[in-house]
PDB file of C-alpha atoms in Angstrom:
ATOM      1  CA  UNK A   8       0.000   0.000   0.000  1.00  0.00           C
ATOM      2  CA  UNK A   9       1.331   3.393  -0.981  1.00  0.00           C
ATOM      3  CA  UNK A  10       2.310   5.654   1.899  1.00  0.00           C
ATOM      4  CA  UNK A  11       3.885   9.113   1.879  1.00  0.00           C
ATOM      5  CA  UNK A  12       5.344  10.794   4.941  1.00  0.00           C
ATOM      6  CA  UNK A  13       6.559  14.379   5.155  1.00  0.00           C
ATOM      7  CA  UNK A  14       9.365  15.314   7.522  1.00  0.00           C
ATOM      8  CA  UNK A  15      11.348  18.401   8.380  1.00  0.00           C
ATOM      9  CA  UNK A  16      11.603  21.327  10.790  1.00  0.00           C
ATOM     10  CA  UNK A  17       8.353  22.793  12.036  1.00  0.00           C
ATOM     11  CA  UNK A  18       9.866  26.234  12.547  1.00  0.00           C
ATOM     12  CA  UNK A  19      11.979  28.227  10.106  1.00  0.00           C
ATOM     13  CA  UNK A  20      13.334  31.743  10.528  1.00  0.00           C
ATOM     14  CA  UNK A  21      12.503  34.469   8.011  1.00  0.00           C
ATOM     15  CA  UNK A  22      14.968  34.706   5.091  1.00  0.00           C
ATOM     16  CA  UNK A  23      16.190  31.139   5.682  1.00  0.00           C
ATOM     17  CA  UNK A  24      15.519  28.002   3.624  1.00  0.00           C
ATOM     18  CA  UNK A  25      12.629  25.645   4.310  1.00  0.00           C
ATOM     19  CA  UNK A  26      13.622  22.018   3.649  1.00  0.00           C
ATOM     20  CA  UNK A  27      11.231  19.068   3.693  1.00  0.00           C
ATOM     21  CA  UNK A  28      11.467  15.428   2.676  1.00  0.00           C
ATOM     22  CA  UNK A  29       8.738  13.104   1.518  1.00  0.00           C
ATOM     23  CA  UNK A  30       9.512   9.444   2.185  1.00  0.00           C
ATOM     24  CA  UNK A  31       7.670   7.045  -0.095  1.00  0.00           C
ATOM     25  CA  UNK A  32       6.851   3.412   0.712  1.00  0.00           C
ATOM     26  CA  UNK A  33       4.877   0.971  -1.389  1.00  0.00           C
ATOM     27  CA  UNK A  34       6.065   2.404  -4.706  1.00  0.00           C
ATOM     28  CA  UNK A  35       9.235   3.495  -6.401  1.00  0.00           C
ATOM     29  CA  UNK A  36       9.722   7.178  -7.141  1.00  0.00           C
ATOM     30  CA  UNK A  37      11.427   5.969 -10.298  1.00  0.00           C
ATOM     31  CA  UNK A  38       8.026   4.943 -11.635  1.00  0.00           C
ATOM     32  CA  UNK A  39       7.412   6.203 -15.150  1.00  0.00           C
ATOM     33  CA  UNK A  40       3.645   6.133 -14.843  1.00  0.00           C
ATOM     34  CA  UNK A  41       3.151   8.944 -12.395  1.00  0.00           C
ATOM     35  CA  UNK A  42       4.586  12.103 -10.885  1.00  0.00           C
ATOM     36  CA  UNK A  43       5.276  13.424  -7.417  1.00  0.00           C
ATOM     37  CA  UNK A  44       4.084  16.753  -6.088  1.00  0.00           C
ATOM     38  CA  UNK A  45       4.213  19.243  -3.245  1.00  0.00           C
ATOM     39  CA  UNK A  46       1.137  21.228  -2.258  1.00  0.00           C
ATOM     40  CA  UNK A  47       0.628  23.632   0.608  1.00  0.00           C
ATOM     41  CA  UNK A  48      -2.274  25.106   2.528  1.00  0.00           C
ATOM     42  CA  UNK A  49      -1.982  28.357   4.435  1.00  0.00           C
ATOM     43  CA  UNK A  50      -4.080  28.599   7.619  1.00  0.00           C
ATOM     44  CA  UNK A  51      -7.754  28.811   6.713  1.00  0.00           C
ATOM     45  CA  UNK A  52      -7.019  28.885   2.982  1.00  0.00           C
ATOM     46  CA  UNK A  53      -7.298  26.584  -0.013  1.00  0.00           C
ATOM     47  CA  UNK A  54      -4.790  24.241  -1.623  1.00  0.00           C
ATOM     48  CA  UNK A  55      -1.853  25.718  -3.544  1.00  0.00           C
ATOM     49  CA  UNK A  56       0.270  23.621  -5.886  1.00  0.00           C
ATOM     50  CA  UNK A  57       3.997  24.201  -5.366  1.00  0.00           C
ATOM     51  CA  UNK A  58       5.553  21.925  -7.957  1.00  0.00           C
ATOM     52  CA  UNK A  59       5.835  18.470  -9.485  1.00  0.00           C
ATOM     53  CA  UNK A  60       8.646  16.068 -10.316  1.00  0.00           C
ATOM     54  CA  UNK A  61       8.457  13.520 -13.110  1.00  0.00           C
ATOM     55  CA  UNK A  62      10.330  10.253 -13.709  1.00  0.00           C
ATOM     56  CA  UNK A  63      12.192  11.881 -16.564  1.00  0.00           C
ATOM     57  CA  UNK A  64      13.759  14.221 -14.075  1.00  0.00           C
ATOM     58  CA  UNK A  65      11.749  17.168 -15.291  1.00  0.00           C
ATOM     59  CA  UNK A  66      10.332  19.446 -12.666  1.00  0.00           C
ATOM     60  CA  UNK A  67       7.597  22.051 -12.949  1.00  0.00           C
ATOM     61  CA  UNK A  68       6.874  24.846 -10.520  1.00  0.00           C
ATOM     62  CA  UNK A  69       4.115  27.278  -9.670  1.00  0.00           C
ATOM     63  CA  UNK A  70       5.151  30.480 -11.472  1.00  0.00           C
ATOM     64  CA  UNK A  71       4.512  32.467  -8.297  1.00  0.00           C
ATOM     65  CA  UNK A  72       7.105  30.393  -6.411  1.00  0.00           C
ATOM     66  CA  UNK A  73       9.431  29.251  -9.180  1.00  0.00           C
ATOM     67  CA  UNK A  74      12.310  31.580  -8.323  1.00  0.00           C
ATOM     68  CA  UNK A  75      12.520  30.218  -4.759  1.00  0.00           C
ATOM     69  CA  UNK A  76      11.627  26.524  -5.065  1.00  0.00           C
ATOM     70  CA  UNK A  77      13.528  23.334  -5.925  1.00  0.00           C
ATOM     71  CA  UNK A  78      12.147  19.780  -5.922  1.00  0.00           C
ATOM     72  CA  UNK A  79      14.597  16.906  -6.198  1.00  0.00           C
ATOM     73  CA  UNK A  80      14.515  13.117  -5.995  1.00  0.00           C
ATOM     74  CA  UNK A  81      16.795  10.885  -3.957  1.00  0.00           C
ATOM     75  CA  UNK A  82      16.293   7.490  -5.553  1.00  0.00           C
ATOM     76  CA  UNK A  83      18.686   5.765  -3.154  1.00  0.00           C
ATOM     77  CA  UNK A  84      16.346   6.630  -0.279  1.00  0.00           C
ATOM     78  CA  UNK A  85      13.123   6.573  -2.311  1.00  0.00           C
ATOM     79  CA  UNK A  86      12.192  10.086  -1.298  1.00  0.00           C
ATOM     80  CA  UNK A  87      11.775  13.479  -2.866  1.00  0.00           C
ATOM     81  CA  UNK A  88      12.512  16.813  -1.301  1.00  0.00           C
ATOM     82  CA  UNK A  89      11.343  20.409  -1.303  1.00  0.00           C
ATOM     83  CA  UNK A  90      13.393  23.513  -0.690  1.00  0.00           C
ATOM     84  CA  UNK A  91      11.901  26.989  -0.450  1.00  0.00           C
ATOM     85  CA  UNK A  92      14.457  29.754  -0.174  1.00  0.00           C
ATOM     86  CA  UNK A  93      14.147  33.198   1.429  1.00  0.00           C
ATOM     87  CA  UNK A  94      10.985  32.350   3.334  1.00  0.00           C
ATOM     88  CA  UNK A  95       8.631  34.893   4.863  1.00  0.00           C
ATOM     89  CA  UNK A  96       5.581  34.623   7.088  1.00  0.00           C
ATOM     90  CA  UNK A  97       3.514  34.096   3.932  1.00  0.00           C
ATOM     91  CA  UNK A  98       5.166  30.677   3.578  1.00  0.00           C
ATOM     92  CA  UNK A  99       3.634  29.503   6.846  1.00  0.00           C
ATOM     93  CA  UNK A 100       1.433  26.563   5.880  1.00  0.00           C
ATOM     94  CA  UNK A 101       0.761  22.862   6.064  1.00  0.00           C
ATOM     95  CA  UNK A 102       2.925  21.232   3.408  1.00  0.00           C
ATOM     96  CA  UNK A 103       1.667  18.058   1.734  1.00  0.00           C
ATOM     97  CA  UNK A 104       3.468  15.687  -0.573  1.00  0.00           C
ATOM     98  CA  UNK A 105       1.498  13.516  -2.980  1.00  0.00           C
ATOM     99  CA  UNK A 106       1.696  11.064  -5.831  1.00  0.00           C
ATOM    100  CA  UNK A 107      -0.186  12.126  -8.927  1.00  0.00           C
ATOM    101  CA  UNK A 108      -2.961  10.397 -10.851  1.00  0.00           C
ATOM    102  CA  UNK A 109      -4.724   9.408  -8.806  1.00  0.00           C
ATOM    103  CA  UNK A 110      -3.461  11.701  -6.082  1.00  0.00           C
ATOM    104  CA  UNK A 111      -2.403   9.897  -2.931  1.00  0.00           C
ATOM    105  CA  UNK A 112      -1.690  12.411  -0.208  1.00  0.00           C
ATOM    106  CA  UNK A 113       0.663  12.432   2.742  1.00  0.00           C
ATOM    107  CA  UNK A 114      -0.615  13.524   6.137  1.00  0.00           C
ATOM    108  CA  UNK A 115       1.070  16.902   5.866  1.00  0.00           C
ATOM    109  CA  UNK A 116       3.468  18.792   8.084  1.00  0.00           C
ATOM    110  CA  UNK A 117       2.967  22.241   9.553  1.00  0.00           C
ATOM    111  CA  UNK A 118       5.755  24.743   8.937  1.00  0.00           C
ATOM    112  CA  UNK A 119       5.774  28.092  10.694  1.00  0.00           C
ATOM    113  CA  UNK A 120       8.027  30.926   9.581  1.00  0.00           C
ATOM    114  CA  UNK A 121       8.884  33.072  12.573  1.00  0.00           C
ATOM    115  CA  UNK A 122      11.895  34.521  14.325  1.00  0.00           C
TER     116      UNK A 122
ATOM    117  CA  UNK B   3      -3.228  30.175 -17.172  1.00  0.00           C
ATOM    118  CA  UNK B   4      -6.758  29.196 -16.174  1.00  0.00           C
ATOM    119  CA  UNK B   5      -8.782  29.103 -12.963  1.00  0.00           C
ATOM    120  CA  UNK B   6     -11.166  26.527 -11.548  1.00  0.00           C
ATOM    121  CA  UNK B   7     -14.120  28.162  -9.835  1.00  0.00           C
ATOM    122  CA  UNK B   8     -16.297  26.334  -7.316  1.00  0.00           C
ATOM    123  CA  UNK B   9     -19.253  27.513  -5.219  1.00  0.00           C
ATOM    124  CA  UNK B  10     -18.086  28.670  -1.815  1.00  0.00           C
ATOM    125  CA  UNK B  11     -20.482  26.451   0.089  1.00  0.00           C
ATOM    126  CA  UNK B  12     -23.448  24.115  -0.255  1.00  0.00           C
ATOM    127  CA  UNK B  13     -25.745  22.737   2.391  1.00  0.00           C
ATOM    128  CA  UNK B  14     -28.177  19.842   2.314  1.00  0.00           C
ATOM    129  CA  UNK B  15     -29.941  17.465   4.666  1.00  0.00           C
ATOM    130  CA  UNK B  16     -28.841  13.892   5.407  1.00  0.00           C
ATOM    131  CA  UNK B  17     -30.017  11.429   2.779  1.00  0.00           C
ATOM    132  CA  UNK B  18     -30.240  14.055   0.066  1.00  0.00           C
ATOM    133  CA  UNK B  19     -28.002  14.695  -2.942  1.00  0.00           C
ATOM    134  CA  UNK B  20     -25.594  17.574  -3.591  1.00  0.00           C
ATOM    135  CA  UNK B  21     -23.717  18.457  -6.738  1.00  0.00           C
ATOM    136  CA  UNK B  22     -20.620  20.662  -6.711  1.00  0.00           C
ATOM    137  CA  UNK B  23     -19.507  22.381  -9.890  1.00  0.00           C
ATOM    138  CA  UNK B  24     -15.965  23.204 -10.993  1.00  0.00           C
ATOM    139  CA  UNK B  25     -15.861  25.628 -13.905  1.00  0.00           C
ATOM    140  CA  UNK B  26     -12.741  26.116 -15.984  1.00  0.00           C
ATOM    141  CA  UNK B  27     -12.144  29.738 -17.013  1.00  0.00           C
ATOM    142  CA  UNK B  28     -10.334  29.071 -20.289  1.00  0.00           C
ATOM    143  CA  UNK B  29      -9.393  26.047 -22.325  1.00  0.00           C
ATOM    144  CA  UNK B  30     -11.448  22.881 -22.442  1.00  0.00           C
ATOM    145  CA  UNK B  31     -12.406  21.022 -19.262  1.00  0.00           C
ATOM    146  CA  UNK B  32     -11.997  17.857 -21.306  1.00  0.00           C
ATOM    147  CA  UNK B  33      -8.333  18.540 -22.106  1.00  0.00           C
ATOM    148  CA  UNK B  34      -6.977  16.811 -19.012  1.00  0.00           C
ATOM    149  CA  UNK B  35      -8.467  14.580 -16.355  1.00  0.00           C
ATOM    150  CA  UNK B  36     -10.112  16.199 -13.355  1.00  0.00           C
ATOM    151  CA  UNK B  37      -9.690  14.871  -9.836  1.00  0.00           C
ATOM    152  CA  UNK B  38     -11.680  15.653  -6.699  1.00  0.00           C
ATOM    153  CA  UNK B  39     -10.417  15.472  -3.139  1.00  0.00           C
ATOM    154  CA  UNK B  40     -12.207  15.605   0.196  1.00  0.00           C
ATOM    155  CA  UNK B  41     -10.705  17.336   3.208  1.00  0.00           C
ATOM    156  CA  UNK B  42     -12.432  16.769   6.510  1.00  0.00           C
ATOM    157  CA  UNK B  43     -11.757  19.299   9.278  1.00  0.00           C
ATOM    158  CA  UNK B  44      -8.265  18.888  10.680  1.00  0.00           C
ATOM    159  CA  UNK B  45      -7.318  16.152   8.219  1.00  0.00           C
ATOM    160  CA  UNK B  46      -5.283  15.838   5.062  1.00  0.00           C
ATOM    161  CA  UNK B  47      -7.060  15.608   1.705  1.00  0.00           C
ATOM    162  CA  UNK B  48      -8.052  12.250   0.224  1.00  0.00           C
ATOM    163  CA  UNK B  49      -9.009  11.613  -3.383  1.00  0.00           C
ATOM    164  CA  UNK B  50     -12.635  10.656  -4.000  1.00  0.00           C
ATOM    165  CA  UNK B  51     -12.676  10.943  -7.814  1.00  0.00           C
ATOM    166  CA  UNK B  52      -9.847  10.580 -10.349  1.00  0.00           C
ATOM    167  CA  UNK B  53      -9.775  10.583 -14.149  1.00  0.00           C
ATOM    168  CA  UNK B  54     -13.015  12.620 -14.289  1.00  0.00           C
ATOM    169  CA  UNK B  55     -15.244   9.841 -12.959  1.00  0.00           C
ATOM    170  CA  UNK B  56     -13.254   7.001 -11.406  1.00  0.00           C
ATOM    171  CA  UNK B  57     -13.530   6.110  -7.741  1.00  0.00           C
ATOM    172  CA  UNK B  58     -10.320   4.997  -6.030  1.00  0.00           C
ATOM    173  CA  UNK B  59     -10.544   1.816  -4.032  1.00  0.00           C
ATOM    174  CA  UNK B  60     -12.508   2.315  -0.847  1.00  0.00           C
ATOM    175  CA  UNK B  61     -14.529   5.324  -1.989  1.00  0.00           C
ATOM    176  CA  UNK B  62     -18.268   4.547  -1.777  1.00  0.00           C
ATOM    177  CA  UNK B  63     -20.362   4.640  -4.925  1.00  0.00           C
ATOM    178  CA  UNK B  64     -22.343   7.529  -3.428  1.00  0.00           C
ATOM    179  CA  UNK B  65     -19.592   9.681  -4.937  1.00  0.00           C
ATOM    180  CA  UNK B  66     -19.629  10.237  -8.683  1.00  0.00           C
ATOM    181  CA  UNK B  67     -17.910  12.592 -11.086  1.00  0.00           C
ATOM    182  CA  UNK B  68     -18.661  13.916 -14.545  1.00  0.00           C
ATOM    183  CA  UNK B  69     -17.667  16.603 -17.012  1.00  0.00           C
ATOM    184  CA  UNK B  70     -19.900  18.804 -19.158  1.00  0.00           C
ATOM    185  CA  UNK B  71     -18.285  20.273 -22.248  1.00  0.00           C
ATOM    186  CA  UNK B  72     -21.181  22.673 -22.832  1.00  0.00           C
ATOM    187  CA  UNK B  73     -20.623  24.462 -19.522  1.00  0.00           C
ATOM    188  CA  UNK B  74     -16.899  23.711 -19.493  1.00  0.00           C
ATOM    189  CA  UNK B  75     -17.213  22.320 -16.026  1.00  0.00           C
ATOM    190  CA  UNK B  76     -16.712  19.212 -13.950  1.00  0.00           C
ATOM    191  CA  UNK B  77     -19.108  18.083 -11.252  1.00  0.00           C
ATOM    192  CA  UNK B  78     -18.947  16.003  -8.103  1.00  0.00           C
ATOM    193  CA  UNK B  79     -22.197  14.471  -6.932  1.00  0.00           C
ATOM    194  CA  UNK B  80     -22.652  13.032  -3.471  1.00  0.00           C
ATOM    195  CA  UNK B  81     -25.838  11.078  -2.976  1.00  0.00           C
ATOM    196  CA  UNK B  82     -27.403   9.754   0.231  1.00  0.00           C
ATOM    197  CA  UNK B  83     -25.572  12.412   2.207  1.00  0.00           C
ATOM    198  CA  UNK B  84     -24.156  11.392   5.547  1.00  0.00           C
ATOM    199  CA  UNK B  85     -22.818  13.552   8.384  1.00  0.00           C
ATOM    200  CA  UNK B  86     -19.299  12.270   7.667  1.00  0.00           C
ATOM    201  CA  UNK B  87     -19.494  13.811   4.179  1.00  0.00           C
ATOM    202  CA  UNK B  88     -19.259  17.235   5.798  1.00  0.00           C
ATOM    203  CA  UNK B  89     -15.932  18.529   4.476  1.00  0.00           C
ATOM    204  CA  UNK B  90     -14.194  20.811   2.007  1.00  0.00           C
ATOM    205  CA  UNK B  91     -14.022  19.526  -1.554  1.00  0.00           C
ATOM    206  CA  UNK B  92     -11.503  20.629  -4.171  1.00  0.00           C
ATOM    207  CA  UNK B  93     -11.323  19.873  -7.865  1.00  0.00           C
ATOM    208  CA  UNK B  94      -7.969  19.916  -9.624  1.00  0.00           C
ATOM    209  CA  UNK B  95      -6.438  19.275 -12.998  1.00  0.00           C
ATOM    210  CA  UNK B  96      -3.315  20.269 -14.871  1.00  0.00           C
ATOM    211  CA  UNK B  97      -2.440  22.299 -17.924  1.00  0.00           C
ATOM    212  CA  UNK B  98      -0.282  21.747 -20.983  1.00  0.00           C
ATOM    213  CA  UNK B  99       2.782  22.869 -19.024  1.00  0.00           C
ATOM    214  CA  UNK B 100       2.205  20.160 -16.394  1.00  0.00           C
ATOM    215  CA  UNK B 101       1.139  22.805 -13.872  1.00  0.00           C
ATOM    216  CA  UNK B 102      -1.430  21.511 -11.383  1.00  0.00           C
ATOM    217  CA  UNK B 103      -4.372  23.847 -10.812  1.00  0.00           C
ATOM    218  CA  UNK B 104      -6.663  23.554  -7.791  1.00  0.00           C
ATOM    219  CA  UNK B 105     -10.197  24.822  -7.566  1.00  0.00           C
ATOM    220  CA  UNK B 106     -11.291  27.401  -5.034  1.00  0.00           C
ATOM    221  CA  UNK B 107     -12.884  24.779  -2.801  1.00  0.00           C
ATOM    222  CA  UNK B 108     -16.443  24.116  -1.614  1.00  0.00           C
ATOM    223  CA  UNK B 109     -17.559  23.639   1.971  1.00  0.00           C
ATOM    224  CA  UNK B 110     -20.283  20.968   2.167  1.00  0.00           C
ATOM    225  CA  UNK B 111     -22.505  21.140   5.235  1.00  0.00           C
ATOM    226  CA  UNK B 112     -24.795  18.253   6.111  1.00  0.00           C
TER     227      UNK B 112
END
């Protein structure tokens, strides 16, 4: 059964880099029949797509975040990661990782940006 | 890029049926598959419809999805409403640049 688990610091200081991992069990992130994604949800708000990573190695990002975001795969550990640089309070959110089509979601991890 | 617009909220009594619309602002709703997810209060989202109208394993057949080319919209229908169906529902799809787009979300009250 496919399972995704986010991990990383729950508190990040403004201007620093937010780093999260998504550990995948029950499937290989090398699969060529799907993609892997990060989505976030600010308190009381809707879902916002951050970016996606495909088997080919191609990555696609939300234009509003593209300049600050990187998504990479670590096939040796069967996980994919998210980095958001130069964070501000507006980056405070629950961050979810997911497998695409059909989406299978992780449980999410809350990240607060505060000094 | 395009937007997916949903009604802010819908309310119906237990046992009844609700339908939530998801209207695409530009481009055809039929271009790429639409998915629907359910997010109960305090929980992570779970997918209830994929590929426009397919139910993932474990999703009851009270949930159904469809698309309507004439209105350029997708719809999620929940029949025989139960209290546990009370949640936020989001549609989502992607564009030709592989950018995922989420709908504005609908709060269903039972």
